[in-house]
Tab-separated table of C-alpha atoms and ligand atoms in Angstrom:
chain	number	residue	atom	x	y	z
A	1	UNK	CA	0.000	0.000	0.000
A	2	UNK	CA	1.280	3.637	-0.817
A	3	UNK	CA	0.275	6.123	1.902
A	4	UNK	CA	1.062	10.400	1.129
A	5	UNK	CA	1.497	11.883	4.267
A	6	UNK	CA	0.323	14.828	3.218
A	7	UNK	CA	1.214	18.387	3.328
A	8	UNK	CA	2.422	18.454	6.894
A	9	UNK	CA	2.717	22.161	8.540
A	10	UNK	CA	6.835	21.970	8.953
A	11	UNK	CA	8.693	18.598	8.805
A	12	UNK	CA	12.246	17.740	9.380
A	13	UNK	CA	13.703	17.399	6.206
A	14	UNK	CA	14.348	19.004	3.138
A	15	UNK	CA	12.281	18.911	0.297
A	16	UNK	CA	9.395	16.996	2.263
A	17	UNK	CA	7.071	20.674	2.606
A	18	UNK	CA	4.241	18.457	0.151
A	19	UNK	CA	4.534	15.546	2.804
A	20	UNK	CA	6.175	11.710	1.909
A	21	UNK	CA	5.149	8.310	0.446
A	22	UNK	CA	5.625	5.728	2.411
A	23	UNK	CA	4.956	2.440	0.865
A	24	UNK	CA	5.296	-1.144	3.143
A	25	UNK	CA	7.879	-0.504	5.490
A	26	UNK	CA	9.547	2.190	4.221
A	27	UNK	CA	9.076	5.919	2.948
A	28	UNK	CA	9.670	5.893	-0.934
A	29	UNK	CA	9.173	9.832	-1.994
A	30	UNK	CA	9.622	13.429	-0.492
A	31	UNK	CA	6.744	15.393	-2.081
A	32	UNK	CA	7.944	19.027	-2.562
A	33	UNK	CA	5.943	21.943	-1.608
A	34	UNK	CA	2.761	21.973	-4.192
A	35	UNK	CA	3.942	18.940	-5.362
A	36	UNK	CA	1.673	15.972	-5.472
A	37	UNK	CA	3.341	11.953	-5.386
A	38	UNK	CA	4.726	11.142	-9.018
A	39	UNK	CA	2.641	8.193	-8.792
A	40	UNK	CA	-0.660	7.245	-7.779
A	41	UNK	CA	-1.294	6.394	-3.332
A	42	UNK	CA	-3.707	4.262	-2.236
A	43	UNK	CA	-4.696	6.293	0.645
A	44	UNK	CA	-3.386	9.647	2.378
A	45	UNK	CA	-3.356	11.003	6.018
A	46	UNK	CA	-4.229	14.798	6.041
A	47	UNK	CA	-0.986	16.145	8.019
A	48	UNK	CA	-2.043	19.531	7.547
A	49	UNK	CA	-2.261	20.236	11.730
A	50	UNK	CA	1.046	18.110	11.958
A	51	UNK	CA	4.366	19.172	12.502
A	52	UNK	CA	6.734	15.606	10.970
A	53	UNK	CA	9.750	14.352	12.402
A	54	UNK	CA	11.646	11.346	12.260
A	55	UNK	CA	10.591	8.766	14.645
A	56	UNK	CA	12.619	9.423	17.935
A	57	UNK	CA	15.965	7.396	18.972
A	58	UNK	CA	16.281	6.990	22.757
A	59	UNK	CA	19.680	5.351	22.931
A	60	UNK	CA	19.713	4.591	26.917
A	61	UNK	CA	16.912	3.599	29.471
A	62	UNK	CA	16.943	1.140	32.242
A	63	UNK	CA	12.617	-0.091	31.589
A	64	UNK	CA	12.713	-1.736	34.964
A	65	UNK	CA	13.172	1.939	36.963
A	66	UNK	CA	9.612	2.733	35.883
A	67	UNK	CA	8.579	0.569	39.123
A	68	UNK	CA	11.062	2.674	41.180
A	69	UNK	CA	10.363	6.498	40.315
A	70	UNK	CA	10.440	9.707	42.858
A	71	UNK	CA	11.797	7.122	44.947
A	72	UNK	CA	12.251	8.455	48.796
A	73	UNK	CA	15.576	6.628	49.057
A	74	UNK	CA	17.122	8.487	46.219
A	75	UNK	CA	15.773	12.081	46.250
A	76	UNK	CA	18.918	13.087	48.200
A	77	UNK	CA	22.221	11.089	46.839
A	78	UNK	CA	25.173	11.754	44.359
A	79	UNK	CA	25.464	8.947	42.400
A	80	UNK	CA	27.356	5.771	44.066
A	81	UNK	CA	25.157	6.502	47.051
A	82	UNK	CA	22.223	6.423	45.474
A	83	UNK	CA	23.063	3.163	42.971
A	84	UNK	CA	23.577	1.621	46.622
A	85	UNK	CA	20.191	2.601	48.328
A	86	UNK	CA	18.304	1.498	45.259
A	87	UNK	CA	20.318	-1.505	44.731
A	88	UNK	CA	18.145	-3.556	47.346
A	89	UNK	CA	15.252	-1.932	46.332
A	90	UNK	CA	15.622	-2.880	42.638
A	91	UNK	CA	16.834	-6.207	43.308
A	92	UNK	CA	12.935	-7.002	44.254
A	93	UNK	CA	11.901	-7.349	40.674
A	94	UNK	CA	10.609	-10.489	39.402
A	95	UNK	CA	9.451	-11.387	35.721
A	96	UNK	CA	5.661	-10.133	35.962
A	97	UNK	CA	7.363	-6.610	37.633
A	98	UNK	CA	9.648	-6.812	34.762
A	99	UNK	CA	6.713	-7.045	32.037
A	100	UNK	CA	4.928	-4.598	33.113
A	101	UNK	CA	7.847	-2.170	33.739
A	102	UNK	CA	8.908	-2.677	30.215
A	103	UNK	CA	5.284	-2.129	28.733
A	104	UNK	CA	4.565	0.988	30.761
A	105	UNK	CA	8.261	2.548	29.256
A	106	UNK	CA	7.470	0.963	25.855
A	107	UNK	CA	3.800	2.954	25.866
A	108	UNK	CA	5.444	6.430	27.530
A	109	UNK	CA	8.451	6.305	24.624
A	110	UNK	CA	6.007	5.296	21.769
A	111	UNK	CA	3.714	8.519	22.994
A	112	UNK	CA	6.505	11.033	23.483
A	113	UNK	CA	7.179	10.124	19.774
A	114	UNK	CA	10.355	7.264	20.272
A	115	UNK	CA	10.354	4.836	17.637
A	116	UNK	CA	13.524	3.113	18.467
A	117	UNK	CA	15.047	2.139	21.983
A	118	UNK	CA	17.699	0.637	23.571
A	119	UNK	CA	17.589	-0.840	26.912
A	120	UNK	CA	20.371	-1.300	29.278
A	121	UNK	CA	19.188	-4.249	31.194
A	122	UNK	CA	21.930	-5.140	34.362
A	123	UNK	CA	19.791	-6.547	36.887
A	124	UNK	CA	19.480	-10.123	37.071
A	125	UNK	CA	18.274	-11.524	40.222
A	126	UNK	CA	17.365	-14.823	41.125
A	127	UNK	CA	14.219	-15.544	38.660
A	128	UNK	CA	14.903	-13.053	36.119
A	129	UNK	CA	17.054	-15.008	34.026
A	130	UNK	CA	15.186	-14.455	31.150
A	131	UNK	CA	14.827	-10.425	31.737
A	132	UNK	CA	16.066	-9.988	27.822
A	133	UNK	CA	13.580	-12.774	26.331
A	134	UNK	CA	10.915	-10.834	28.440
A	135	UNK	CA	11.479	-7.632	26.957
A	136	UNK	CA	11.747	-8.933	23.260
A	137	UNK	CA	8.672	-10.400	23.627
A	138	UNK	CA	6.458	-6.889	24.848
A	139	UNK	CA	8.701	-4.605	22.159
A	140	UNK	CA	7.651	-7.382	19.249
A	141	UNK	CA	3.462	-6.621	21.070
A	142	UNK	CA	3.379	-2.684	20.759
A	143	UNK	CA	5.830	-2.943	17.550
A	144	UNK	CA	8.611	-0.926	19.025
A	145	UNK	CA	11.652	-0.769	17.381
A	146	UNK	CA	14.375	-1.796	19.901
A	147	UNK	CA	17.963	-2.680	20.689
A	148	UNK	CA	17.724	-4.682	23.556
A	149	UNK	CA	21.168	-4.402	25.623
A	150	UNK	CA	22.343	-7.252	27.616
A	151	UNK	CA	23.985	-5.936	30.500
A	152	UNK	CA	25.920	-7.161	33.247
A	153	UNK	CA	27.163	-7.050	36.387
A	154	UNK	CA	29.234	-9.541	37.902
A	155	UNK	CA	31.527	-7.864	40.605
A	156	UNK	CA	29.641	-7.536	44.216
A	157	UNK	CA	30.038	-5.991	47.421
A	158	UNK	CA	31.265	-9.148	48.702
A	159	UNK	CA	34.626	-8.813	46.491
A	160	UNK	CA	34.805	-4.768	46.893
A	161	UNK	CA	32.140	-4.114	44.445
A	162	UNK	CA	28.451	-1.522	44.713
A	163	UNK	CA	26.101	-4.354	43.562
A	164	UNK	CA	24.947	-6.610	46.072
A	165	UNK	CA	25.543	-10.716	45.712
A	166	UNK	CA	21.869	-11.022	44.777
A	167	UNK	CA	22.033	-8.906	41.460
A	168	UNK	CA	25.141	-10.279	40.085
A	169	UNK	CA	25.633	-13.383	37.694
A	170	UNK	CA	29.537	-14.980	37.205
A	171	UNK	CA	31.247	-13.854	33.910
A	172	UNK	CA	30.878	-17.476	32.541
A	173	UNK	CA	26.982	-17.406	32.942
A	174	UNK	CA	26.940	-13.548	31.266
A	175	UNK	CA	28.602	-14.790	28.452
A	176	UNK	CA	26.869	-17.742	27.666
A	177	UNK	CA	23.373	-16.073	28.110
A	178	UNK	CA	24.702	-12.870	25.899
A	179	UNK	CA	25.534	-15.745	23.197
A	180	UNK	CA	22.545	-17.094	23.408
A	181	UNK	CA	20.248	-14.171	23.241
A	182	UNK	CA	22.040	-12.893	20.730
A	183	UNK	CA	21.966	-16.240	18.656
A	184	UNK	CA	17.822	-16.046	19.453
A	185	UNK	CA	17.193	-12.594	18.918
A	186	UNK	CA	19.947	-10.186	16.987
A	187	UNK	CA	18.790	-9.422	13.466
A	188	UNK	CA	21.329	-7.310	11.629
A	189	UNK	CA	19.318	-6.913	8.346
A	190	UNK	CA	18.459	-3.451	7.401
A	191	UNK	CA	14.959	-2.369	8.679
A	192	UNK	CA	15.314	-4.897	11.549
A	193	UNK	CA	12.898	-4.739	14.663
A	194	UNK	CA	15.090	-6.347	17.190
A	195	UNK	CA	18.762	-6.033	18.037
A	196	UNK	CA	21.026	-7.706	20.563
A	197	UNK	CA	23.887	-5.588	22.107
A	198	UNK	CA	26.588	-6.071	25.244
A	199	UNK	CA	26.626	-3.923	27.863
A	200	UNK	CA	28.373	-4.369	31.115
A	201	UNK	CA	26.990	-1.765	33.827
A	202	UNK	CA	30.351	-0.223	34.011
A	203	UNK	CA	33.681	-0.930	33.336
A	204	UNK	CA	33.931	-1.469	37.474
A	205	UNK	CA	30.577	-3.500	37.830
A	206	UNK	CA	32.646	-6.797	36.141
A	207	UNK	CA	35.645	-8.518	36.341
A	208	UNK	CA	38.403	-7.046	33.909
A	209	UNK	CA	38.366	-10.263	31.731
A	210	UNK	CA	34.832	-10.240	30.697
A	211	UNK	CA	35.347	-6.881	29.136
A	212	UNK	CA	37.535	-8.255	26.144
A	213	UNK	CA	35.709	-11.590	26.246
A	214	UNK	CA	32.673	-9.452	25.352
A	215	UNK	CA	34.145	-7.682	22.692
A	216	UNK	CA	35.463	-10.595	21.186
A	217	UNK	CA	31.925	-12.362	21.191
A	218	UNK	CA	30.452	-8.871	19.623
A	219	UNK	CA	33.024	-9.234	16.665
A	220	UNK	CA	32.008	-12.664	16.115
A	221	UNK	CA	28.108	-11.950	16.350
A	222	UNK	CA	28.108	-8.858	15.055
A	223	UNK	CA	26.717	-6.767	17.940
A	224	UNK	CA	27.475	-4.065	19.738
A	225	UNK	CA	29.029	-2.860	23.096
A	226	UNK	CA	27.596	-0.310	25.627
A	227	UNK	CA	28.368	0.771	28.893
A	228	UNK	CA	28.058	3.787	31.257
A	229	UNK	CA	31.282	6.187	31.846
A	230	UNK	CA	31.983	9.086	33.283
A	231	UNK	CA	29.207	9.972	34.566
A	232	UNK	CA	30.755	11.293	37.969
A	233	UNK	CA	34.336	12.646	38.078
A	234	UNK	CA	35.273	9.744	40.951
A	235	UNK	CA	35.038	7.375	37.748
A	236	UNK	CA	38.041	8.396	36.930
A	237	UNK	CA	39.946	7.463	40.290
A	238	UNK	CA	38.068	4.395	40.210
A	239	UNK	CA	39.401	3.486	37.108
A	240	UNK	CA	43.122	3.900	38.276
A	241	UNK	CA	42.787	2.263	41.384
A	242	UNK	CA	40.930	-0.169	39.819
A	243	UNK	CA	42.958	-1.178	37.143
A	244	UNK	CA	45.843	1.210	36.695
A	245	UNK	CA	44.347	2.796	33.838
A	246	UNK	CA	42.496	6.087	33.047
A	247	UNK	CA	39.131	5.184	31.376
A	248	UNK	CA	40.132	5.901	27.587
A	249	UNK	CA	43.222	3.809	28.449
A	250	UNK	CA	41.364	1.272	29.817
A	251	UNK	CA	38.989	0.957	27.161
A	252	UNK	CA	41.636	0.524	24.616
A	253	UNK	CA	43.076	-2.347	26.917
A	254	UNK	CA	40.366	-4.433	26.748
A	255	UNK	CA	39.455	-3.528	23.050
A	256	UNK	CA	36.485	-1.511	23.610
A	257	UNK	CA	37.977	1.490	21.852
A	258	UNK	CA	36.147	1.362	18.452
A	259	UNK	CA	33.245	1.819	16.667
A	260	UNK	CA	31.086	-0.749	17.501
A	261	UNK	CA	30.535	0.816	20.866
A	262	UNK	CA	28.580	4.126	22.329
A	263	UNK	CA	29.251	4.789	25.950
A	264	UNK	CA	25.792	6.471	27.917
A	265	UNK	CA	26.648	10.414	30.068
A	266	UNK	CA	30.547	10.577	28.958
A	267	UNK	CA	30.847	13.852	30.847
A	268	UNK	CA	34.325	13.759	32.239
A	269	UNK	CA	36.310	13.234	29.370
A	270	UNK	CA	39.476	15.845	28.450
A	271	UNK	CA	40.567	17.368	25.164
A	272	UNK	CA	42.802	14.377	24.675
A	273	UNK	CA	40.384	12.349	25.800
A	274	UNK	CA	37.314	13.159	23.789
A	275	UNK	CA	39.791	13.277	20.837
A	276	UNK	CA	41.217	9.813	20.825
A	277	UNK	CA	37.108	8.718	21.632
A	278	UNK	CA	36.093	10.432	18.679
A	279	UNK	CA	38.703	9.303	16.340
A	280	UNK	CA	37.878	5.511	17.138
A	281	UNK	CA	34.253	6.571	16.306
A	282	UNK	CA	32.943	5.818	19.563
A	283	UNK	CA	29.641	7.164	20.315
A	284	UNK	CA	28.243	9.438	22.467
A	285	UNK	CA	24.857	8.813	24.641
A	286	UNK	CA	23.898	12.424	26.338
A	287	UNK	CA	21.515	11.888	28.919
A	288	UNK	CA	20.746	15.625	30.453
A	289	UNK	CA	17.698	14.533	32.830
A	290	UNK	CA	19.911	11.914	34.757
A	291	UNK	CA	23.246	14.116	34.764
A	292	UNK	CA	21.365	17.095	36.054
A	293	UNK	CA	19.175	15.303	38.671
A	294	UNK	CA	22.511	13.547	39.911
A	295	UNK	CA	24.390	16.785	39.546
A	296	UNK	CA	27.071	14.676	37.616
A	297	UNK	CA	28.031	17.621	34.995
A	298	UNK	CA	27.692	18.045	31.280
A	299	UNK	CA	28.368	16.060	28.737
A	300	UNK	CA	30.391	17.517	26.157
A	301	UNK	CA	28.416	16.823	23.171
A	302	UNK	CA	29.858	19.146	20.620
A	303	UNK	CA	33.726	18.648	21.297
A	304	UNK	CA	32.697	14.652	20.654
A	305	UNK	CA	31.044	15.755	17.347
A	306	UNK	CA	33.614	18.111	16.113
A	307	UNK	CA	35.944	15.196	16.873
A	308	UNK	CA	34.315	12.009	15.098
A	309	UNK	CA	31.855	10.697	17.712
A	310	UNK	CA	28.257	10.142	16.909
A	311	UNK	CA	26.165	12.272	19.417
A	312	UNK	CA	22.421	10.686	20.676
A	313	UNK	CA	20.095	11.268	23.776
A	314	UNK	CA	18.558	8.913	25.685
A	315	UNK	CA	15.794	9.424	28.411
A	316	UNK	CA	18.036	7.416	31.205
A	317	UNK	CA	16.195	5.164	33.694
A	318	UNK	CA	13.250	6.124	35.657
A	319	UNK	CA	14.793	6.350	38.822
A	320	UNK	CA	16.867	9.757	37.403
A	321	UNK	CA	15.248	10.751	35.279
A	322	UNK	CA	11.994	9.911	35.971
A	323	UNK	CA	9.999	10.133	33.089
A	324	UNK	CA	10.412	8.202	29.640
A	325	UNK	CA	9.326	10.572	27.315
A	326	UNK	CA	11.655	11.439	24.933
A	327	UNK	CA	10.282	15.195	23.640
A	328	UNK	CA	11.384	16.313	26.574
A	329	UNK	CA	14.575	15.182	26.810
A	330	UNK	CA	15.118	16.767	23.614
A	331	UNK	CA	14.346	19.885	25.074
A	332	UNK	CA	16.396	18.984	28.343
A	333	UNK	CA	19.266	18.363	26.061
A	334	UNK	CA	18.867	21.797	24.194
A	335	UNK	CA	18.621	23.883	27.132
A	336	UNK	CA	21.940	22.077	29.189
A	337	UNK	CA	23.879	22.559	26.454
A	338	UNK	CA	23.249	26.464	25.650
A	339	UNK	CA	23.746	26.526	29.519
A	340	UNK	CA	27.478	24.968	28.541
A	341	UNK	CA	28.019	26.152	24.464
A	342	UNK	CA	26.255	29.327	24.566
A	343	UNK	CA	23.833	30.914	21.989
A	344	UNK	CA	25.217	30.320	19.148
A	345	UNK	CA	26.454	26.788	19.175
A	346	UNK	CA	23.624	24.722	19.915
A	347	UNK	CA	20.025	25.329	18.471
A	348	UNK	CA	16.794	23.428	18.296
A	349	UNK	CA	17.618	21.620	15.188
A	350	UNK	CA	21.293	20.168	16.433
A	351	UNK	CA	18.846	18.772	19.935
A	352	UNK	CA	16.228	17.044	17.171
A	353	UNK	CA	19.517	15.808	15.356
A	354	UNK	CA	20.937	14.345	17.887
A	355	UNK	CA	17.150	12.981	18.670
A	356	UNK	CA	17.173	11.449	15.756
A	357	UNK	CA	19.928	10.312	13.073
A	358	UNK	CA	22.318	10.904	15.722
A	359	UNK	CA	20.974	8.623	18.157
A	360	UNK	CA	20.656	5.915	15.113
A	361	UNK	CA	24.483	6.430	14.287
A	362	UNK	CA	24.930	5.208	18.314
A	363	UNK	CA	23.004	2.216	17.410
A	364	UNK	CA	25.388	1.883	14.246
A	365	UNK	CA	22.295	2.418	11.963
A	366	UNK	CA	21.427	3.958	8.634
A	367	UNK	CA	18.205	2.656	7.910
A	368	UNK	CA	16.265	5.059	10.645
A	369	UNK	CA	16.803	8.554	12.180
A	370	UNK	CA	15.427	10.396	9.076
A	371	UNK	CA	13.116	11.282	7.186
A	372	UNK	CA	14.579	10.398	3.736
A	373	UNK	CA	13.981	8.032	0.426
A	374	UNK	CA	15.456	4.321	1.593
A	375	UNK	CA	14.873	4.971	5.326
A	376	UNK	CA	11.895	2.918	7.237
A	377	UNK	CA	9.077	4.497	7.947
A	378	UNK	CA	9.553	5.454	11.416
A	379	UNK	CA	7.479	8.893	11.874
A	380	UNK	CA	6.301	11.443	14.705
A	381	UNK	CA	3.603	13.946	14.076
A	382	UNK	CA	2.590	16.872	17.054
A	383	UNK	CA	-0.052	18.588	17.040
A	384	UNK	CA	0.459	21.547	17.945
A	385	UNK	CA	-3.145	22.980	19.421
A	386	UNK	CA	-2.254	23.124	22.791
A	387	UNK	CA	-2.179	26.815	24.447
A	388	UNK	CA	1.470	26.131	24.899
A	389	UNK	CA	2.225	26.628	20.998
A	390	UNK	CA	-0.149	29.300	20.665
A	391	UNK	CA	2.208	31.899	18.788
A	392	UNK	CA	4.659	29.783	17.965
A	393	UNK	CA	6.808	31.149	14.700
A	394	UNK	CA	9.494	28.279	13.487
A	395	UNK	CA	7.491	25.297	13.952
A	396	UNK	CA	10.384	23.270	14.281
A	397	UNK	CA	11.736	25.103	17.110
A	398	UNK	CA	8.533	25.852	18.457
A	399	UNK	CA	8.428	21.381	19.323
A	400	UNK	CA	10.550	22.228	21.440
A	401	UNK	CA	11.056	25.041	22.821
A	402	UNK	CA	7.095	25.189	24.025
A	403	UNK	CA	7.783	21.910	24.930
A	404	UNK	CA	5.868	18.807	22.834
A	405	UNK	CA	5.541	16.018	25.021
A	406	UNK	CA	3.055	13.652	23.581
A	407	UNK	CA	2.702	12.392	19.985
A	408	UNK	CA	-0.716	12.738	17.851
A	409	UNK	CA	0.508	10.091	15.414
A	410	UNK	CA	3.234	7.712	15.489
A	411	UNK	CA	4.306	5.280	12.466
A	412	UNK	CA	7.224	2.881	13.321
A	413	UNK	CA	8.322	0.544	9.668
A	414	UNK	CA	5.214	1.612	8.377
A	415	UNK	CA	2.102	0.574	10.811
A	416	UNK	CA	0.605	3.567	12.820
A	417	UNK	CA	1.538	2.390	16.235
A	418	UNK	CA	-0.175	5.356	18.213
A	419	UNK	CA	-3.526	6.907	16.636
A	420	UNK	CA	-5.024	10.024	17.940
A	421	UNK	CA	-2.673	10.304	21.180
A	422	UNK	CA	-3.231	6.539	22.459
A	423	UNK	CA	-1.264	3.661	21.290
A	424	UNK	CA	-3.010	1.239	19.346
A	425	UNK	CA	-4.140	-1.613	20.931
A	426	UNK	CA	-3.602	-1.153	24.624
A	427	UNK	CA	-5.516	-0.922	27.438
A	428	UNK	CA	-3.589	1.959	28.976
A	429	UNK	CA	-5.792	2.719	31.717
A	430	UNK	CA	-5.381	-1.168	32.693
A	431	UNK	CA	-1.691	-1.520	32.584
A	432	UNK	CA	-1.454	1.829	34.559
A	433	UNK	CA	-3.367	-0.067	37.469
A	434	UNK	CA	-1.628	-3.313	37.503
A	435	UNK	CA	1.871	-1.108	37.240
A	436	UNK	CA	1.020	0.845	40.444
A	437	UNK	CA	-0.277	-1.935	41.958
A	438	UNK	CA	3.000	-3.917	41.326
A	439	UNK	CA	5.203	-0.486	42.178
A	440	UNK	CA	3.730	-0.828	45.718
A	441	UNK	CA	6.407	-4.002	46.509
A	442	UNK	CA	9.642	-1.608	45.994
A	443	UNK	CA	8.217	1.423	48.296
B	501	ZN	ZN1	21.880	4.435	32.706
């Protein structure tokens, strides 16, 4: 079936004022302004209240937080603190908390306008072996888009470590279940749903070993490697007294300096630093909600892009952030980084970039992030109704700067996954219940 998208009021892209063609999975024409499709549609969607943008990428999020937000224990806590109160609390989670944690972050991204996630799943307690299968199986029911990161952590308290015994799986047992989600899950085809990648919590929540044992099962699968660093400045000590090696060092010790990986917050990072990161093409995950709540700093996202590394944004988990709506961390991201660039570097369109293709260049993928002929058909269209756009100029900018933070229409490889504001075949009202009813175990 060919669809015209039709005459939007702004969209992100050039040559696209007349709206696009999307036919099957993907969009197959930009219709200029006046311009109606060279060929005949089966059907159009009146855009002409829309404002178009390339389905959203959020390239870090931790689902299972959504059980755990505004939580008491955490409201007060720089960061290793506060990954050790809510440690125990997390821990808690069993595969039914899991579900529904996942679906209530899969329905908030797909109505902020995400079309594509990655998860950082680390916590594997007793029971939640199959955490990854889990979360396949609810992005395949609301057709999200996802790379699904295995994570890890396998050093405890009991050795010197933050997690506690009962989160933490031996470096054999990661490995083998990495393997074999990958083996079940990872499709590397272009316009793929589902994607497998590797993602230790930190380069301090394993064992050393396990770092290059990953990388060497990513070359072999094809996948790729995530973790979180730099967030705080201590990571840095850590790192040395850890292992005797400042984190860029370290990285390139146990082969993780490359372009198969993107590293989430990457705020404390020197000139030198950020160089040799962005000349291995390492990419960049800015997550401004988390590194503001945590006071952690900011990340320097346009030294990393002026030096080689892709730039994306990611929501972060619930318990920092604590919302999963991607919209506004677009606008989170815009306003942190004036705060650190000034006026003149950093302007609506380089926050919806980074939204977008940038966030798909983490995720080592050129089949999504824009709106273009040969890319899926992963859209977001705002309304823009709402007293808070009333006078708005550049449309664009007007997203957010006035602050969009739920999606009219969203399209993800073609199939309209959220219709007039509610996502297409779920109960929200439901889930909502069961999830608060479920949240009430980790108070
Ligand atoms: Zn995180």
């Amino acid at each position: 079936m060919r669809l015209w998208i039709k005459q939007p009021l702004a969209v992100l892209a050039e040559g696209a004022d007349g709206g696009v063609v999307v036919e099957g999975a993907r969009i197959v024409e930009l219709v200029a302004r006046g311009a109606t499709p060279s060929a005949p549609v089966d059907a159009s969607f009146d855009a002409s209240r829309h404002v178009l943008l390339p389905g959203l990428v959020n390239a870090h999020h931790h689902f299972y937080q959504t059980l755990a937000r505004a939580h008491p224990a955490g409201l007060q806590l720089d960061l290793i603190p506060w990954l050790l109160a809510l440690y125990p609390i997390w821990a808690r989670m069993d595969a039914r908390d899991l579900r529904l944690a996942t679906r209530v972050a899969l329905a908030e991204l797909l109505l902020s306008g995400c079309t594509t996630a990655a998860d950082h799943h680390n916590l594997f307690p007793p029971g939640l072996e199959h955490a990854i299968d889990i979360q396949v199986e609810e992005a395949r029911a609301l057709g999200v888009r996802m790379t699904v990161t295995r994570g890890a952590m396998s050093f405890s308290t009991r050795e010197g470590g933050l997690p506690p015994e009962n989160v933490v799986q031996a470096d054999d047992v990661v490995l083998a279940d990495c393997e074999r989600v990958a083996r079940a899950y990872h499709d590397p085809s272009p316009g793929s749903m589902m994607r497998i990648a590797f993602a230790p919590c930190s380069p301090f929540a394993v064992h050393k070993p396990l770092m290059p044992d990953l990388a060497a099962l990513a070359e072999r699968l094809d996948v790729r490697l995530h973790t979180h660093l730099c967030q705080v400045e201590d990571e840095e000590r850590f790192c040395v007294e850890a292992h005797g090696l400042r984190p860029v060092d370290f990285l390139d010790s146990v082969g993780w300096l490359n372009e198969r990986v993107w590293l989430a917050h990457a705020v404390h990072f020197n000139n030198r630093d950020i160089a040799r990161l962005g000349a291995a093409g390492v990419g960049v995950c800015h997550l401004a909600a988390a590194d503001m709540w945590l006071a952690a700093g900011i990340c320097p996202t346009r030294d990393f892009e002026l030096a080689g590394s892709p730039v994306g944004l990611g929501v972060d988990g619930s318990s920092s952030n604590d919302s999963s709506n991607m919209m506004e961390a677009v606008r989170h991201s815009l306003l942190l980084q004036r705060l650190r660039y000034g006026p003149t570097r950093v302007t609506p369109r380089d926050a919806l970039r980074w939204a977008s293709v940038g966030g798909a260049k983490c995720l080592g993928r050129d089949d999504i992030g824009a709106i273009a002929v040969g890319r899926q058909a992963d859209l977001a269209l705002f309304r823009l109704d709402a007293p808070r756009f009333s006078g708005a100029h550049d449309l664009l900018a007007a997203l957010v700067l006035c602050g969009a933070h739920r999606a009219d229409r969203v399209m993800v490889n073609g199939e309209w996954r959220v219709v007039d504001g509610a996502v297409v075949g779920l109960d929200l009202a439901a889930l909502l219940a069961e999830h608060a009813a479920a949240a009430r175990k980790f108070a």
